[in-house]
mmCIF file with all atom_site columns, C-alpha atoms in Angstrom:
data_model
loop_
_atom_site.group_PDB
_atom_site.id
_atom_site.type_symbol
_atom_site.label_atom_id
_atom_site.label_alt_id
_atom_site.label_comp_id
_atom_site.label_asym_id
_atom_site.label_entity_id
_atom_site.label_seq_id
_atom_site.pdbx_PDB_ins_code
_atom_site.Cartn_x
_atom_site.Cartn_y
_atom_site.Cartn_z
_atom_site.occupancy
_atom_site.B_iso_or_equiv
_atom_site.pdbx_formal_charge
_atom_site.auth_seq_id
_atom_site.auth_comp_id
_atom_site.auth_asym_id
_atom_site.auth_atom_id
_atom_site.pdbx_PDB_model_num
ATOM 1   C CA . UNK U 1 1   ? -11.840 8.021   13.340 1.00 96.00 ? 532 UNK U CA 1
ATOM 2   C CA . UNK U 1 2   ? -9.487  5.887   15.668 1.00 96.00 ? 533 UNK U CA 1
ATOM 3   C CA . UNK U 1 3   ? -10.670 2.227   15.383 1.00 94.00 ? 534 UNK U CA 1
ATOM 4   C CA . UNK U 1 4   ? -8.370  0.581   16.932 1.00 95.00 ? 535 UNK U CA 1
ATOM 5   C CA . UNK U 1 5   ? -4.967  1.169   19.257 1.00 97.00 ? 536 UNK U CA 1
ATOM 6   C CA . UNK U 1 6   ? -2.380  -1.806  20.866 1.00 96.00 ? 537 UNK U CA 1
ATOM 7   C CA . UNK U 1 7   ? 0.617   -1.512  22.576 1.00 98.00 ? 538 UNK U CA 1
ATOM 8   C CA . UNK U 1 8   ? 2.770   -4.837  23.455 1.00 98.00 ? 539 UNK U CA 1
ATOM 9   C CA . UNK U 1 9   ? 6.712   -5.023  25.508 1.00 98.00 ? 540 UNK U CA 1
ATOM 10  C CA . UNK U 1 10  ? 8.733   -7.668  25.642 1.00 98.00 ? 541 UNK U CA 1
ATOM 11  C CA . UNK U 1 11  ? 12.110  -8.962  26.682 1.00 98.00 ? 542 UNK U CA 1
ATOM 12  C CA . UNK U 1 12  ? 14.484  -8.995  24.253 1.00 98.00 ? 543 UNK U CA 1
ATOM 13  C CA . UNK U 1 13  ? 15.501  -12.403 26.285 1.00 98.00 ? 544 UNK U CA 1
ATOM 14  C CA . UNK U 1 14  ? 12.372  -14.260 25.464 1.00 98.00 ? 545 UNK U CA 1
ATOM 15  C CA . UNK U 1 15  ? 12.656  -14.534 21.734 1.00 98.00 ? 546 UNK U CA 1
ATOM 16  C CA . UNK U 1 16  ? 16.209  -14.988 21.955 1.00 98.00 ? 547 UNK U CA 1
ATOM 17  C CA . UNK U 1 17  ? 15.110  -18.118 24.030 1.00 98.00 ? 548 UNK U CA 1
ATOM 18  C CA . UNK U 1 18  ? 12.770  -19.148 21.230 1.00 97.00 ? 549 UNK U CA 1
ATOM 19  C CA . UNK U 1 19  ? 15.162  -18.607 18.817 1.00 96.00 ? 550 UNK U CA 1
ATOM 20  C CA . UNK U 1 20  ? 17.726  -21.032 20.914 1.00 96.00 ? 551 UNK U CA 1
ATOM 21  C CA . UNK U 1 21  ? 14.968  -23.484 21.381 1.00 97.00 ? 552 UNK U CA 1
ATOM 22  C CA . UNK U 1 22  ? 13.054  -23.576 18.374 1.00 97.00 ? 553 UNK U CA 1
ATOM 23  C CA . UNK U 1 23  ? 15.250  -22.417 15.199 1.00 94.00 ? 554 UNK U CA 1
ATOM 24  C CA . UNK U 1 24  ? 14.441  -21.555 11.867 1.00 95.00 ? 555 UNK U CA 1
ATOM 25  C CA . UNK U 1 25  ? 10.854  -23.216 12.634 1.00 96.00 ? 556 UNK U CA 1
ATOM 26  C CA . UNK U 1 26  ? 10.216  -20.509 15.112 1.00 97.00 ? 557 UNK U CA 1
ATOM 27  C CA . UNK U 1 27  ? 11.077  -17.877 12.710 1.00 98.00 ? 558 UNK U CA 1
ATOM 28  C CA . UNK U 1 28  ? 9.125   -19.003 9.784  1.00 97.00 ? 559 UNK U CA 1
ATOM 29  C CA . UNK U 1 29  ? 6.285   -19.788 11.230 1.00 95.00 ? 560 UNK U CA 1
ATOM 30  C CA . UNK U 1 30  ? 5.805   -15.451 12.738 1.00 96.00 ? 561 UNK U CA 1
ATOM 31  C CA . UNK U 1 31  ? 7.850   -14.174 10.189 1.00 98.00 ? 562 UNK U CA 1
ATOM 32  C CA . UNK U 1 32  ? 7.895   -13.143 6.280  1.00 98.00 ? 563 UNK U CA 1
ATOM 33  C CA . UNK U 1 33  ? 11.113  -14.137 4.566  1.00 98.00 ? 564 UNK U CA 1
ATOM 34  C CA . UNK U 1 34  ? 11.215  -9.929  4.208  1.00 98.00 ? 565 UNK U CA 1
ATOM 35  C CA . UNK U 1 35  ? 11.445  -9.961  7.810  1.00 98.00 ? 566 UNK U CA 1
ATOM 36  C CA . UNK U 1 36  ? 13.851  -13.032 8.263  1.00 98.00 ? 567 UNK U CA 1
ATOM 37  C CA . UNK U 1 37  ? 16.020  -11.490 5.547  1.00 97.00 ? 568 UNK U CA 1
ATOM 38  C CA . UNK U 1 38  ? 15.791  -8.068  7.368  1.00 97.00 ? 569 UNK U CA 1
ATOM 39  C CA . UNK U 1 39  ? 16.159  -9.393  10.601 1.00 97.00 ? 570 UNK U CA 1
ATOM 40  C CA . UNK U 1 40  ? 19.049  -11.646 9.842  1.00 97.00 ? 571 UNK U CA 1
ATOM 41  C CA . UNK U 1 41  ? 21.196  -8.870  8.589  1.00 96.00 ? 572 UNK U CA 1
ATOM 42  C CA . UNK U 1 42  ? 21.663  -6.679  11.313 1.00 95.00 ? 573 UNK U CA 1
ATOM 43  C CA . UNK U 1 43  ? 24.234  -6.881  14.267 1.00 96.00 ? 574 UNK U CA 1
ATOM 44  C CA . UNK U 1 44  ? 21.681  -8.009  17.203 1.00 95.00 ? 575 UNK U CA 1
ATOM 45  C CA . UNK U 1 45  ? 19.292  -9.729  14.887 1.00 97.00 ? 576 UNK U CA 1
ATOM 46  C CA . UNK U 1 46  ? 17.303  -11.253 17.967 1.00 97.00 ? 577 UNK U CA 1
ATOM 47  C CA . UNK U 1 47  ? 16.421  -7.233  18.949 1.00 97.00 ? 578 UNK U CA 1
ATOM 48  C CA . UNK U 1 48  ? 14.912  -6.628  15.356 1.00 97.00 ? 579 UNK U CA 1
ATOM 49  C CA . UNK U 1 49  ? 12.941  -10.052 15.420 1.00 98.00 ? 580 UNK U CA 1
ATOM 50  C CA . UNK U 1 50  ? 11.897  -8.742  19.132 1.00 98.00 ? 581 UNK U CA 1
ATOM 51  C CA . UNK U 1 51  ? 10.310  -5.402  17.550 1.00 98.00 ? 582 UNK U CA 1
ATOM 52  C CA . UNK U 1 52  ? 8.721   -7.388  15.105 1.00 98.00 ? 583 UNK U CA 1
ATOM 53  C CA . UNK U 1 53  ? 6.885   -9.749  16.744 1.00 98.00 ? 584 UNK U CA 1
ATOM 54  C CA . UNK U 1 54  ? 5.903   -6.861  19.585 1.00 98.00 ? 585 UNK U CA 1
ATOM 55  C CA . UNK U 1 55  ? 4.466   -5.041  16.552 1.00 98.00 ? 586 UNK U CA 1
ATOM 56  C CA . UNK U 1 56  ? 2.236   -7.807  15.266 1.00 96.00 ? 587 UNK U CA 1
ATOM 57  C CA . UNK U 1 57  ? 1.143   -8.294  18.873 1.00 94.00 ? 588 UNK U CA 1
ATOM 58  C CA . UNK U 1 58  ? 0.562   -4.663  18.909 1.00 96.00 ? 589 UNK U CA 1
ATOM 59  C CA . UNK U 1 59  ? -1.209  -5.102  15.897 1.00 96.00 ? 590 UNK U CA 1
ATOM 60  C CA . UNK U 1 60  ? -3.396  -7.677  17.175 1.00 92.00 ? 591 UNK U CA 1
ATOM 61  C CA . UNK U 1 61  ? -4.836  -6.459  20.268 1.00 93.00 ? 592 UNK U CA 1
ATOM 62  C CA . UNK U 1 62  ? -5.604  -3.274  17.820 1.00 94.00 ? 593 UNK U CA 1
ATOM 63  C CA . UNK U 1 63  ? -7.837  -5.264  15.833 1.00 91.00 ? 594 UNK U CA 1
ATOM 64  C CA . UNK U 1 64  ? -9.613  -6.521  18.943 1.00 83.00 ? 595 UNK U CA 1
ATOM 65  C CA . UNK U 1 65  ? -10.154 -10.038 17.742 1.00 69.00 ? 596 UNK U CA 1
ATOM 66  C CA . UNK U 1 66  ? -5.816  -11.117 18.849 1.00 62.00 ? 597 UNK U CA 1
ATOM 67  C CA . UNK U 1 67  ? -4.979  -13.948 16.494 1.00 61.00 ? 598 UNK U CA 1
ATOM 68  C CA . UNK U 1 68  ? -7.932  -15.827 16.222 1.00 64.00 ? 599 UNK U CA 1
ATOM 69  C CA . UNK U 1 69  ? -10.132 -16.255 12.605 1.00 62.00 ? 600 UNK U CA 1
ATOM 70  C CA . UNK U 1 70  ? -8.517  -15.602 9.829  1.00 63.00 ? 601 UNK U CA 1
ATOM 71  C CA . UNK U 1 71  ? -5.762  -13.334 10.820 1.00 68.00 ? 602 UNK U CA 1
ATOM 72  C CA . UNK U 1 72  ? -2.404  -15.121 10.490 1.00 86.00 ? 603 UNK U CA 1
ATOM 73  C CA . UNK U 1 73  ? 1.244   -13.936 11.567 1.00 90.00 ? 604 UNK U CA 1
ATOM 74  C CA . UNK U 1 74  ? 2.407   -13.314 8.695  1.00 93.00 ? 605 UNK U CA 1
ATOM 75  C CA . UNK U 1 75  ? -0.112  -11.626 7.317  1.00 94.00 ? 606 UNK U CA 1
ATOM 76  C CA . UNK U 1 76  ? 1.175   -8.939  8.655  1.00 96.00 ? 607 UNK U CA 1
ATOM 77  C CA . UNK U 1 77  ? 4.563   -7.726  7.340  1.00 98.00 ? 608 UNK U CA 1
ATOM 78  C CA . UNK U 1 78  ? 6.638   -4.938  9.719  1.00 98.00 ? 609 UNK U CA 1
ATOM 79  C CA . UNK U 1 79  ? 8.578   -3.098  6.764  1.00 97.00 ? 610 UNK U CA 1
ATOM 80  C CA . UNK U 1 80  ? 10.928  -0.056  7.207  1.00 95.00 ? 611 UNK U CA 1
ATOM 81  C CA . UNK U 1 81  ? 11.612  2.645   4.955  1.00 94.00 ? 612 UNK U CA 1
ATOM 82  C CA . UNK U 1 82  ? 15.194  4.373   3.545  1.00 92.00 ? 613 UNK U CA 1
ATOM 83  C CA . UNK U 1 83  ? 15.105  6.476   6.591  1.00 94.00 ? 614 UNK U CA 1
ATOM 84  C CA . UNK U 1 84  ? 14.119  3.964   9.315  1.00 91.00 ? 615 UNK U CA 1
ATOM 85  C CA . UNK U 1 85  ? 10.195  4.584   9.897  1.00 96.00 ? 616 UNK U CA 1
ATOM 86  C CA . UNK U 1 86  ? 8.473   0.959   10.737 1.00 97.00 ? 617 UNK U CA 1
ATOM 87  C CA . UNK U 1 87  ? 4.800   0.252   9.088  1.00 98.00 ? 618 UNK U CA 1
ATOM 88  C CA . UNK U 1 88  ? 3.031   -2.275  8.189  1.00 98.00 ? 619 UNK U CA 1
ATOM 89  C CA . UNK U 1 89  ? 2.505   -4.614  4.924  1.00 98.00 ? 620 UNK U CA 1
ATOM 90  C CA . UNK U 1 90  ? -0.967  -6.376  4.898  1.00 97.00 ? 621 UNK U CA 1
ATOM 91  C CA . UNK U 1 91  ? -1.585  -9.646  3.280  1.00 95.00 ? 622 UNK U CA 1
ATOM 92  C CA . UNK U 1 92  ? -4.733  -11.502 2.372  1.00 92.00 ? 623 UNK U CA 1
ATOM 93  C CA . UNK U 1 93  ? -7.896  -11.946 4.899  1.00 89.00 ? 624 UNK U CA 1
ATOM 94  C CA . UNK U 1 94  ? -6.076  -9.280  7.064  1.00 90.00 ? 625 UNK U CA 1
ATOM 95  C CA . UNK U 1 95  ? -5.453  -6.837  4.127  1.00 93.00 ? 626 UNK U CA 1
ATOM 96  C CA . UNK U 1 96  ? -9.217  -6.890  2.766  1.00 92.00 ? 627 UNK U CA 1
ATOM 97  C CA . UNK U 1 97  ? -10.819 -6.443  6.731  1.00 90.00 ? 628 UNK U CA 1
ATOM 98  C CA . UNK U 1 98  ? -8.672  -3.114  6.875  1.00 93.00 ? 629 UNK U CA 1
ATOM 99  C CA . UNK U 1 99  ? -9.246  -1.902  3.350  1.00 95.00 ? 630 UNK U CA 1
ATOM 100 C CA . UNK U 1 100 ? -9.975  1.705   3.726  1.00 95.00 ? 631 UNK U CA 1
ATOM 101 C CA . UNK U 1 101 ? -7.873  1.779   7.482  1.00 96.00 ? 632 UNK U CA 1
ATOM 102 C CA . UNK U 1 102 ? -4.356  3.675   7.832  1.00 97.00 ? 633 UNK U CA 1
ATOM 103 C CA . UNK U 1 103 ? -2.702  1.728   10.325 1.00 98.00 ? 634 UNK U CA 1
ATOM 104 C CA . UNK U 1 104 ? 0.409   3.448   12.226 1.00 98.00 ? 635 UNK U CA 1
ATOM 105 C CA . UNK U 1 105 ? 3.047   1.837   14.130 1.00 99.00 ? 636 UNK U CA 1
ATOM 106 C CA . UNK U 1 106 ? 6.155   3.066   16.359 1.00 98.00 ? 637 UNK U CA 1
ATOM 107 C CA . UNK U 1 107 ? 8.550   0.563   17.808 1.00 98.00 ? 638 UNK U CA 1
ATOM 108 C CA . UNK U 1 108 ? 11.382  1.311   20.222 1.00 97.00 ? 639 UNK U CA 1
ATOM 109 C CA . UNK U 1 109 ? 13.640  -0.509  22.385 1.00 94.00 ? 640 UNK U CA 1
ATOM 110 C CA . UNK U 1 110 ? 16.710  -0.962  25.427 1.00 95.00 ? 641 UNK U CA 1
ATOM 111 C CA . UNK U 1 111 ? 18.978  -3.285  25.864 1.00 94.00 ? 642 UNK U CA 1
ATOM 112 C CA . UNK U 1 112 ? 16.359  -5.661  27.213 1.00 97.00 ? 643 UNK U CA 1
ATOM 113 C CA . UNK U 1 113 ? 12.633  -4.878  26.175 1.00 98.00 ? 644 UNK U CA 1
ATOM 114 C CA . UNK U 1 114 ? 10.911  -3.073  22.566 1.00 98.00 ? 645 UNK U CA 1
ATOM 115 C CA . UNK U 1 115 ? 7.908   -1.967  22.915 1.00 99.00 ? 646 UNK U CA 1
ATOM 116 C CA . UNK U 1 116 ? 5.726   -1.514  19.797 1.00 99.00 ? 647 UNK U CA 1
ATOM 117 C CA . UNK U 1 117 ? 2.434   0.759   19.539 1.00 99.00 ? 648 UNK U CA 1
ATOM 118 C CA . UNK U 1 118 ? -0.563  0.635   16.741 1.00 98.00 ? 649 UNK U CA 1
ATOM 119 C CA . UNK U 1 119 ? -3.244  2.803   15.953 1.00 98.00 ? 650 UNK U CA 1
ATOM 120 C CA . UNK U 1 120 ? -5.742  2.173   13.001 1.00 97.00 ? 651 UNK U CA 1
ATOM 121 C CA . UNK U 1 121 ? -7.431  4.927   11.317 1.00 97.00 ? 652 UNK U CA 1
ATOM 122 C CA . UNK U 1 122 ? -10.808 4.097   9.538  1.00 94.00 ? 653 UNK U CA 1
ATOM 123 C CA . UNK U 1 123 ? -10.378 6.776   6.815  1.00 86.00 ? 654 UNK U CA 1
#
């Protein structure tokens, strides 16, 4: 049973401009080093950390409650596997209140928006 689905854009500009403004602050404080370390090594680094924090948005507005209580950003991990596929890697409070979910994710982008989707499965 679907329990949950979120779907977030956004320009590809705006975190750049957080990124300008704010630094490594900005990054730690949405991201898991995974992420930053992920993130960090690809050609347009900004567009990864765009898809990211689209997913956890995404992710959010899933779980109905946004990022209020006990859900943090970086309790939520976007990972990807050897072939590409995003998904998610749950961390404390946010891990236990899904326990029994499957939580899917697909992220895509252009040269100036991603846009990230989430459904969550109760199995």
């Amino acid at each position: 049973m679907i329990i949950g689905i979120g779907v977030d854009i956004i320009e590809i500009s705006r975190i750049q401009q957080s990124v300008e403004r704010y630094g490594d602050s900005f990054l730690r404080k949405l991201f898991t080093e995974n992420e930053i370390r992920y993130c960090s090594s690809k050609v347009f680094p900004v567009q990864h950390y765009a898809a990211r924090f689209a997913a956890k948005e995404a992710f959010a507005k899933a779980i109905a409650t946004g990022w209020s209580g006990d859900f943090e950003w970086k309790n939520v991990e976007v990972k990807n596997d050897a072939l590409g596929k995003p998904s998610f890697e749950l961390y404390g409070k946010t891990a236990d209140a899904l326990q029994g979910c499957t939580v899917f994710l697909s992220m895509s982008h252009s040269d100036d928006a991603v846009v990230a989707f989430v459904v969550i499965e109760k199995k």
